[in-house]
């Protein structure tokens, strides 16, 4: 006999509100239904009432974790509509901010995953390290969450002392290499809780169109930083970690390895930061009528913005945001199928879902 | 033959690709969205999203379908004469949520599929144009 377990929209195992109805037979999940929309704020529609300065500030609020990525993608799309090209220094600063944000996001995720594994010491360790990443972000931007770094044609703030930031990054890298990475890759607690659960096969990952670490942990080597480089990524050397197993362990390993790759990119970008201006000289520019699209590899995967503008208009006529969780979340249905009920909080967390982004 | 020319050949069109605003656009002529989705599946392109546009005055709507092929973003535009278009959900599982979101946000119908509500407006009937609903509620005030 099957029965339904409603999880959410407000539940201790969920970080944000959504509803996962699990149909179970005994302790085994045999079907699921997912509902979102509890955070729906109509931001895309609101964007149509904001001018080109206000809309950047608004879209930074789509997400509290990858706020910088949203403004980066939006600004890149709007640069396509204005014909502005950011100076090389701005492109490097964008890479530095994006990789610091990836570090902060992956370490935050690692902490939450550790908590769901029942590994609370690790949760505290991860959050302590995350604080240090946020200290670096604050040292650069003056803010811990919404950094207000991107503008059309460049960035708002320079990195005046890259060597000081480099030292902070090196200290972080050492700490992560000695604590987070070995514990997540060798600890029996982590392995026993994550191995062979929440499997998303390569075939299903392709069919669901998943992105980011979720795709890479199912054997798909897709990463926009490599496939369609933006900012200064074409000048960076880095590997794209891929794991074929498709289970929670694979997602854990991909993110752990990406933390080290992000540190590698940060060291290169800080060491090679080119001299010069960090934004274009003009603050006023005409928008070309039409639509421009930009894509960026956010910590959770591909973000895409399409921005439309009519000539002479003060506001965009359309801003469409496709977030990575929006692409990844439907795959949860396949991941929990056949899983033990007790594993479902960790399985759904393994894609690092962001409902603030998804609902927008 | 370039990958884009290869796509044109598979789609049976001689129209040139136009790169604009970060997207490679191909005019499709009489090809419908289901033929396009079948061709994209054959090319192993990854579905990215559909962007809906409500056009000014009485011009209706436009849907832009995007697929990724080896890092190149491909775009195909479909003007809607009425408020409906055939669903490609049975051909491409990844379109499920975006078809549902557009249905709930713009009141457009994707024919040939059933909808589970995503609940953009909790408790309300899905399938209305939220922009019109907001404008109507502001007029009331």
mmCIF file of N, CA and C in Angstrom, chain A residues 190-273:
data_model
loop_
_atom_site.group_PDB
_atom_site.id
_atom_site.type_symbol
_atom_site.label_atom_id
_atom_site.label_comp_id
_atom_site.label_asym_id
_atom_site.label_seq_id
_atom_site.Cartn_x
_atom_site.Cartn_y
_atom_site.Cartn_z
ATOM 1 N N UNK A 190 30.890 10.613 5.228
ATOM 2 C CA UNK A 190 30.459 11.216 3.957
ATOM 3 C C UNK A 190 30.207 10.135 2.908
ATOM 4 N N UNK A 191 31.125 9.200 2.793
ATOM 5 C CA UNK A 191 30.993 8.176 1.746
ATOM 6 C C UNK A 191 29.787 7.280 2.003
ATOM 7 N N UNK A 192 29.611 6.849 3.277
ATOM 8 C CA UNK A 192 28.499 5.926 3.541
ATOM 9 C C UNK A 192 27.141 6.603 3.362
ATOM 10 N N UNK A 193 27.062 7.898 3.578
ATOM 11 C CA UNK A 193 25.784 8.597 3.434
ATOM 12 C C UNK A 193 25.487 8.965 1.969
ATOM 13 N N UNK A 194 26.524 9.060 1.149
ATOM 14 C CA UNK A 194 26.320 9.632 -0.200
ATOM 15 C C UNK A 194 26.452 8.643 -1.357
ATOM 16 N N UNK A 195 27.181 7.558 -1.133
ATOM 17 C CA UNK A 195 27.462 6.671 -2.273
ATOM 18 C C UNK A 195 26.203 5.951 -2.750
ATOM 19 N N UNK A 196 26.039 5.897 -4.033
ATOM 20 C CA UNK A 196 24.953 5.143 -4.692
ATOM 21 C C UNK A 196 23.547 5.625 -4.356
ATOM 22 N N UNK A 197 23.406 6.833 -3.877
ATOM 23 C CA UNK A 197 22.041 7.348 -3.676
ATOM 24 C C UNK A 197 21.801 8.531 -4.625
ATOM 25 N N UNK A 198 20.538 8.736 -4.953
ATOM 26 C CA UNK A 198 20.152 9.879 -5.801
ATOM 27 C C UNK A 198 20.792 9.849 -7.170
ATOM 28 N N UNK A 199 20.864 8.662 -7.764
ATOM 29 C CA UNK A 199 21.588 8.529 -9.039
ATOM 30 C C UNK A 199 20.796 9.178 -10.190
ATOM 31 N N UNK A 200 21.512 10.007 -10.955
ATOM 32 C CA UNK A 200 20.973 10.560 -12.199
ATOM 33 C C UNK A 200 21.897 10.059 -13.308
ATOM 34 N N UNK A 201 21.393 9.165 -14.125
ATOM 35 C CA UNK A 201 22.237 8.579 -15.170
ATOM 36 C C UNK A 201 22.588 9.631 -16.224
ATOM 37 N N UNK A 202 23.628 9.385 -16.980
ATOM 38 C CA UNK A 202 24.040 10.317 -18.037
ATOM 39 C C UNK A 202 22.889 10.520 -19.023
ATOM 40 N N UNK A 203 22.234 9.427 -19.374
ATOM 41 C CA UNK A 203 21.128 9.497 -20.336
ATOM 42 C C UNK A 203 20.006 10.396 -19.805
ATOM 43 N N UNK A 204 19.681 10.249 -18.519
ATOM 44 C CA UNK A 204 18.595 11.045 -17.933
ATOM 45 C C UNK A 204 19.048 12.506 -17.775
ATOM 46 N N UNK A 205 20.330 12.695 -17.472
ATOM 47 C CA UNK A 205 20.856 14.065 -17.331
ATOM 48 C C UNK A 205 20.733 14.813 -18.661
ATOM 49 N N UNK A 206 21.008 14.102 -19.752
ATOM 50 C CA UNK A 206 20.879 14.710 -21.086
ATOM 51 C C UNK A 206 19.419 15.041 -21.352
ATOM 52 N N UNK A 207 18.549 14.083 -21.065
ATOM 53 C CA UNK A 207 17.132 14.284 -21.384
ATOM 54 C C UNK A 207 16.508 15.395 -20.536
ATOM 55 N N UNK A 208 16.954 15.530 -19.275
ATOM 56 C CA UNK A 208 16.409 16.599 -18.412
ATOM 57 C C UNK A 208 17.076 17.951 -18.687
ATOM 58 N N UNK A 209 18.182 17.958 -19.407
ATOM 59 C CA UNK A 209 18.873 19.213 -19.717
ATOM 60 C C UNK A 209 19.504 19.849 -18.492
ATOM 61 N N UNK A 210 20.014 19.020 -17.559
ATOM 62 C CA UNK A 210 20.606 19.586 -16.338
ATOM 63 C C UNK A 210 21.920 20.300 -16.657
ATOM 64 N N UNK A 211 22.324 21.155 -15.749
ATOM 65 C CA UNK A 211 23.496 22.014 -15.980
ATOM 66 C C UNK A 211 24.417 22.005 -14.758
ATOM 67 N N UNK A 212 25.612 22.578 -14.942
ATOM 68 C CA UNK A 212 26.542 22.811 -13.836
ATOM 69 C C UNK A 212 27.066 21.535 -13.197
ATOM 70 N N UNK A 213 27.395 21.605 -11.888
ATOM 71 C CA UNK A 213 27.947 20.431 -11.207
ATOM 72 C C UNK A 213 27.021 19.213 -11.276
ATOM 73 N N UNK A 214 25.708 19.438 -11.343
ATOM 74 C CA UNK A 214 24.775 18.312 -11.440
ATOM 75 C C UNK A 214 25.020 17.555 -12.753
ATOM 76 N N UNK A 215 25.221 18.281 -13.847
ATOM 77 C CA UNK A 215 25.499 17.640 -15.139
ATOM 78 C C UNK A 215 26.883 16.991 -15.124
ATOM 79 N N UNK A 216 27.863 17.726 -14.580
ATOM 80 C CA UNK A 216 29.243 17.205 -14.596
ATOM 81 C C UNK A 216 29.382 15.954 -13.721
ATOM 82 N N UNK A 217 28.532 15.846 -12.685
ATOM 83 C CA UNK A 217 28.575 14.655 -11.828
ATOM 84 C C UNK A 217 27.832 13.483 -12.460
ATOM 85 N N UNK A 218 27.168 13.736 -13.589
ATOM 86 C CA UNK A 218 26.535 12.643 -14.342
ATOM 87 C C UNK A 218 27.292 12.387 -15.642
ATOM 88 N N UNK A 219 28.537 12.799 -15.672
ATOM 89 C CA UNK A 219 29.402 12.472 -16.809
ATOM 90 C C UNK A 219 29.347 13.422 -17.988
ATOM 91 N N UNK A 220 28.678 14.577 -17.836
ATOM 92 C CA UNK A 220 28.593 15.518 -18.968
ATOM 93 C C UNK A 220 29.621 16.645 -18.783
ATOM 94 N N UNK A 221 30.584 16.753 -19.673
ATOM 95 C CA UNK A 221 31.667 17.733 -19.459
ATOM 96 C C UNK A 221 31.293 19.137 -19.930
ATOM 97 N N UNK A 222 30.140 19.656 -19.519
ATOM 98 C CA UNK A 222 29.721 20.968 -20.012
ATOM 99 C C UNK A 222 30.024 22.066 -18.991
ATOM 100 N N UNK A 223 30.675 23.109 -19.452
ATOM 101 C CA UNK A 223 31.034 24.250 -18.609
ATOM 102 C C UNK A 223 31.212 25.446 -19.543
ATOM 103 N N UNK A 224 30.398 26.473 -19.373
ATOM 104 C CA UNK A 224 30.456 27.622 -20.286
ATOM 105 C C UNK A 224 31.789 28.365 -20.216
ATOM 106 N N UNK A 225 32.475 28.268 -19.071
ATOM 107 C CA UNK A 225 33.777 28.942 -18.964
ATOM 108 C C UNK A 225 34.747 28.362 -19.994
ATOM 109 N N UNK A 226 34.532 27.098 -20.352
ATOM 110 C CA UNK A 226 35.380 26.437 -21.340
ATOM 111 C C UNK A 226 34.746 26.471 -22.731
ATOM 112 N N UNK A 227 33.426 26.151 -22.796
ATOM 113 C CA UNK A 227 32.760 26.009 -24.099
ATOM 114 C C UNK A 227 32.471 27.354 -24.767
ATOM 115 N N UNK A 228 32.156 28.366 -23.970
ATOM 116 C CA UNK A 228 31.829 29.690 -24.529
ATOM 117 C C UNK A 228 32.395 30.742 -23.584
ATOM 118 N N UNK A 229 33.738 30.882 -23.566
ATOM 119 C CA UNK A 229 34.372 31.727 -22.541
ATOM 120 C C UNK A 229 33.893 33.181 -22.587
ATOM 121 N N UNK A 230 33.688 33.746 -21.416
ATOM 122 C CA UNK A 230 33.276 35.144 -21.272
ATOM 123 C C UNK A 230 34.275 35.796 -20.314
ATOM 124 N N UNK A 231 34.110 37.096 -20.055
ATOM 125 C CA UNK A 231 35.057 37.863 -19.222
ATOM 126 C C UNK A 231 36.483 37.495 -19.665
ATOM 127 N N UNK A 232 37.344 37.032 -18.714
ATOM 128 C CA UNK A 232 38.731 36.712 -19.102
ATOM 129 C C UNK A 232 39.009 35.215 -19.011
ATOM 130 N N UNK A 233 37.960 34.392 -19.057
ATOM 131 C CA UNK A 233 38.171 32.949 -18.870
ATOM 132 C C UNK A 233 39.002 32.317 -19.985
ATOM 133 N N UNK A 234 38.983 32.911 -21.173
ATOM 134 C CA UNK A 234 39.771 32.331 -22.264
ATOM 135 C C UNK A 234 41.265 32.368 -21.932
ATOM 136 N N UNK A 235 41.656 33.259 -21.011
ATOM 137 C CA UNK A 235 43.083 33.390 -20.665
ATOM 138 C C UNK A 235 43.459 32.582 -19.431
ATOM 139 N N UNK A 236 42.528 31.826 -18.873
ATOM 140 C CA UNK A 236 42.796 31.057 -17.650
ATOM 141 C C UNK A 236 43.002 29.579 -17.988
ATOM 142 N N UNK A 237 43.907 28.959 -17.226
ATOM 143 C CA UNK A 237 44.087 27.514 -17.384
ATOM 144 C C UNK A 237 43.406 26.823 -16.214
ATOM 145 N N UNK A 238 42.527 25.918 -16.519
ATOM 146 C CA UNK A 238 41.836 25.177 -15.456
ATOM 147 C C UNK A 238 41.237 23.903 -16.035
ATOM 148 N N UNK A 239 40.949 22.964 -15.142
ATOM 149 C CA UNK A 239 40.314 21.716 -15.569
ATOM 150 C C UNK A 239 38.831 21.768 -15.232
ATOM 151 N N UNK A 240 38.053 21.005 -15.969
ATOM 152 C CA UNK A 240 36.617 20.875 -15.677
ATOM 153 C C UNK A 240 36.409 19.485 -15.079
ATOM 154 N N UNK A 241 36.241 19.408 -13.738
ATOM 155 C CA UNK A 241 36.086 18.084 -13.135
ATOM 156 C C UNK A 241 34.781 17.415 -13.569
ATOM 157 N N UNK A 242 34.888 16.164 -13.944
ATOM 158 C CA UNK A 242 33.714 15.387 -14.361
ATOM 159 C C UNK A 242 33.764 14.045 -13.637
ATOM 160 N N UNK A 243 32.628 13.614 -13.122
ATOM 161 C CA UNK A 243 32.511 12.294 -12.485
ATOM 162 C C UNK A 243 31.381 11.545 -13.174
ATOM 163 N N UNK A 244 31.549 10.280 -13.458
ATOM 164 C CA UNK A 244 30.517 9.587 -14.235
ATOM 165 C C UNK A 244 29.376 8.974 -13.419
ATOM 166 N N UNK A 245 29.557 8.795 -12.097
ATOM 167 C CA UNK A 245 28.616 7.935 -11.343
ATOM 168 C C UNK A 245 27.208 8.501 -11.232
ATOM 169 N N UNK A 246 27.068 9.821 -11.184
ATOM 170 C CA UNK A 246 25.736 10.421 -11.107
ATOM 171 C C UNK A 246 25.087 10.368 -9.738
ATOM 172 N N UNK A 247 25.796 9.899 -8.713
ATOM 173 C CA UNK A 247 25.195 9.835 -7.374
ATOM 174 C C UNK A 247 25.601 11.052 -6.534
ATOM 175 N N UNK A 248 25.165 11.060 -5.266
ATOM 176 C CA UNK A 248 25.465 12.223 -4.420
ATOM 177 C C UNK A 248 26.973 12.342 -4.195
ATOM 178 N N UNK A 249 27.672 11.210 -4.090
ATOM 179 C CA UNK A 249 29.136 11.260 -3.935
ATOM 180 C C UNK A 249 29.775 11.981 -5.124
ATOM 181 N N UNK A 250 29.289 11.679 -6.317
ATOM 182 C CA UNK A 250 29.848 12.310 -7.520
ATOM 183 C C UNK A 250 29.643 13.823 -7.464
ATOM 184 N N UNK A 251 28.455 14.258 -7.012
ATOM 185 C CA UNK A 251 28.199 15.713 -6.917
ATOM 186 C C UNK A 251 29.098 16.348 -5.867
ATOM 187 N N UNK A 252 29.343 15.598 -4.792
ATOM 188 C CA UNK A 252 30.241 16.071 -3.736
ATOM 189 C C UNK A 252 31.668 16.215 -4.274
ATOM 190 N N UNK A 253 32.121 15.195 -4.995
ATOM 191 C CA UNK A 253 33.492 15.220 -5.520
ATOM 192 C C UNK A 253 33.675 16.331 -6.554
ATOM 193 N N UNK A 254 32.681 16.500 -7.428
ATOM 194 C CA UNK A 254 32.790 17.544 -8.453
ATOM 195 C C UNK A 254 32.954 18.904 -7.784
ATOM 196 N N UNK A 255 32.143 19.173 -6.777
ATOM 197 C CA UNK A 255 32.244 20.492 -6.121
ATOM 198 C C UNK A 255 33.558 20.629 -5.353
ATOM 199 N N UNK A 256 33.991 19.539 -4.713
ATOM 200 C CA UNK A 256 35.267 19.592 -3.984
ATOM 201 C C UNK A 256 36.409 19.916 -4.953
ATOM 202 N N UNK A 257 36.412 19.248 -6.101
ATOM 203 C CA UNK A 257 37.473 19.494 -7.087
ATOM 204 C C UNK A 257 37.345 20.896 -7.692
ATOM 205 N N UNK A 258 36.111 21.363 -7.844
ATOM 206 C CA UNK A 258 35.909 22.715 -8.397
ATOM 207 C C UNK A 258 36.414 23.798 -7.441
ATOM 208 N N UNK A 259 36.356 23.512 -6.139
ATOM 209 C CA UNK A 259 36.899 24.465 -5.166
ATOM 210 C C UNK A 259 38.393 24.671 -5.460
ATOM 211 N N UNK A 260 39.099 23.571 -5.707
ATOM 212 C CA UNK A 260 40.529 23.682 -5.972
ATOM 213 C C UNK A 260 40.797 24.363 -7.325
ATOM 214 N N UNK A 261 39.933 24.082 -8.322
ATOM 215 C CA UNK A 261 40.093 24.738 -9.630
ATOM 216 C C UNK A 261 39.834 26.247 -9.523
ATOM 217 N N UNK A 262 38.854 26.616 -8.688
ATOM 218 C CA UNK A 262 38.568 28.043 -8.496
ATOM 219 C C UNK A 262 39.774 28.753 -7.883
ATOM 220 N N UNK A 263 40.422 28.079 -6.914
ATOM 221 C CA UNK A 263 41.622 28.670 -6.297
ATOM 222 C C UNK A 263 42.714 28.848 -7.358
ATOM 223 N N UNK A 264 42.824 27.853 -8.256
ATOM 224 C CA UNK A 264 43.826 27.922 -9.335
ATOM 225 C C UNK A 264 43.534 29.143 -10.243
ATOM 226 N N UNK A 265 42.269 29.320 -10.589
ATOM 227 C CA UNK A 265 41.889 30.455 -11.451
ATOM 228 C C UNK A 265 42.144 31.773 -10.726
ATOM 229 N N UNK A 266 41.799 31.810 -9.441
ATOM 230 C CA UNK A 266 41.993 33.052 -8.674
ATOM 231 C C UNK A 266 43.464 33.451 -8.631
ATOM 232 N N UNK A 267 44.333 32.454 -8.395
ATOM 233 C CA UNK A 267 45.767 32.774 -8.343
ATOM 234 C C UNK A 267 46.243 33.357 -9.671
ATOM 235 N N UNK A 268 45.787 32.760 -10.781
ATOM 236 C CA UNK A 268 46.199 33.273 -12.106
ATOM 237 C C UNK A 268 45.663 34.682 -12.345
ATOM 238 N N UNK A 269 44.376 34.878 -12.044
ATOM 239 C CA UNK A 269 43.750 36.177 -12.338
ATOM 240 C C UNK A 269 44.365 37.286 -11.490
ATOM 241 N N UNK A 270 44.663 36.983 -10.225
ATOM 242 C CA UNK A 270 45.262 38.013 -9.354
ATOM 243 C C UNK A 270 46.709 38.299 -9.764
ATOM 244 N N UNK A 271 47.416 37.247 -10.188
ATOM 245 C CA UNK A 271 48.818 37.443 -10.578
ATOM 246 C C UNK A 271 48.934 38.213 -11.897
ATOM 247 N N UNK A 272 47.948 38.005 -12.796
ATOM 248 C CA UNK A 272 48.064 38.602 -14.142
ATOM 249 C C UNK A 272 47.158 39.820 -14.334
ATOM 250 N N UNK A 273 46.594 40.332 -13.245
ATOM 251 C CA UNK A 273 45.635 41.442 -13.345
ATOM 252 C C UNK A 273 46.229 42.586 -14.184
#
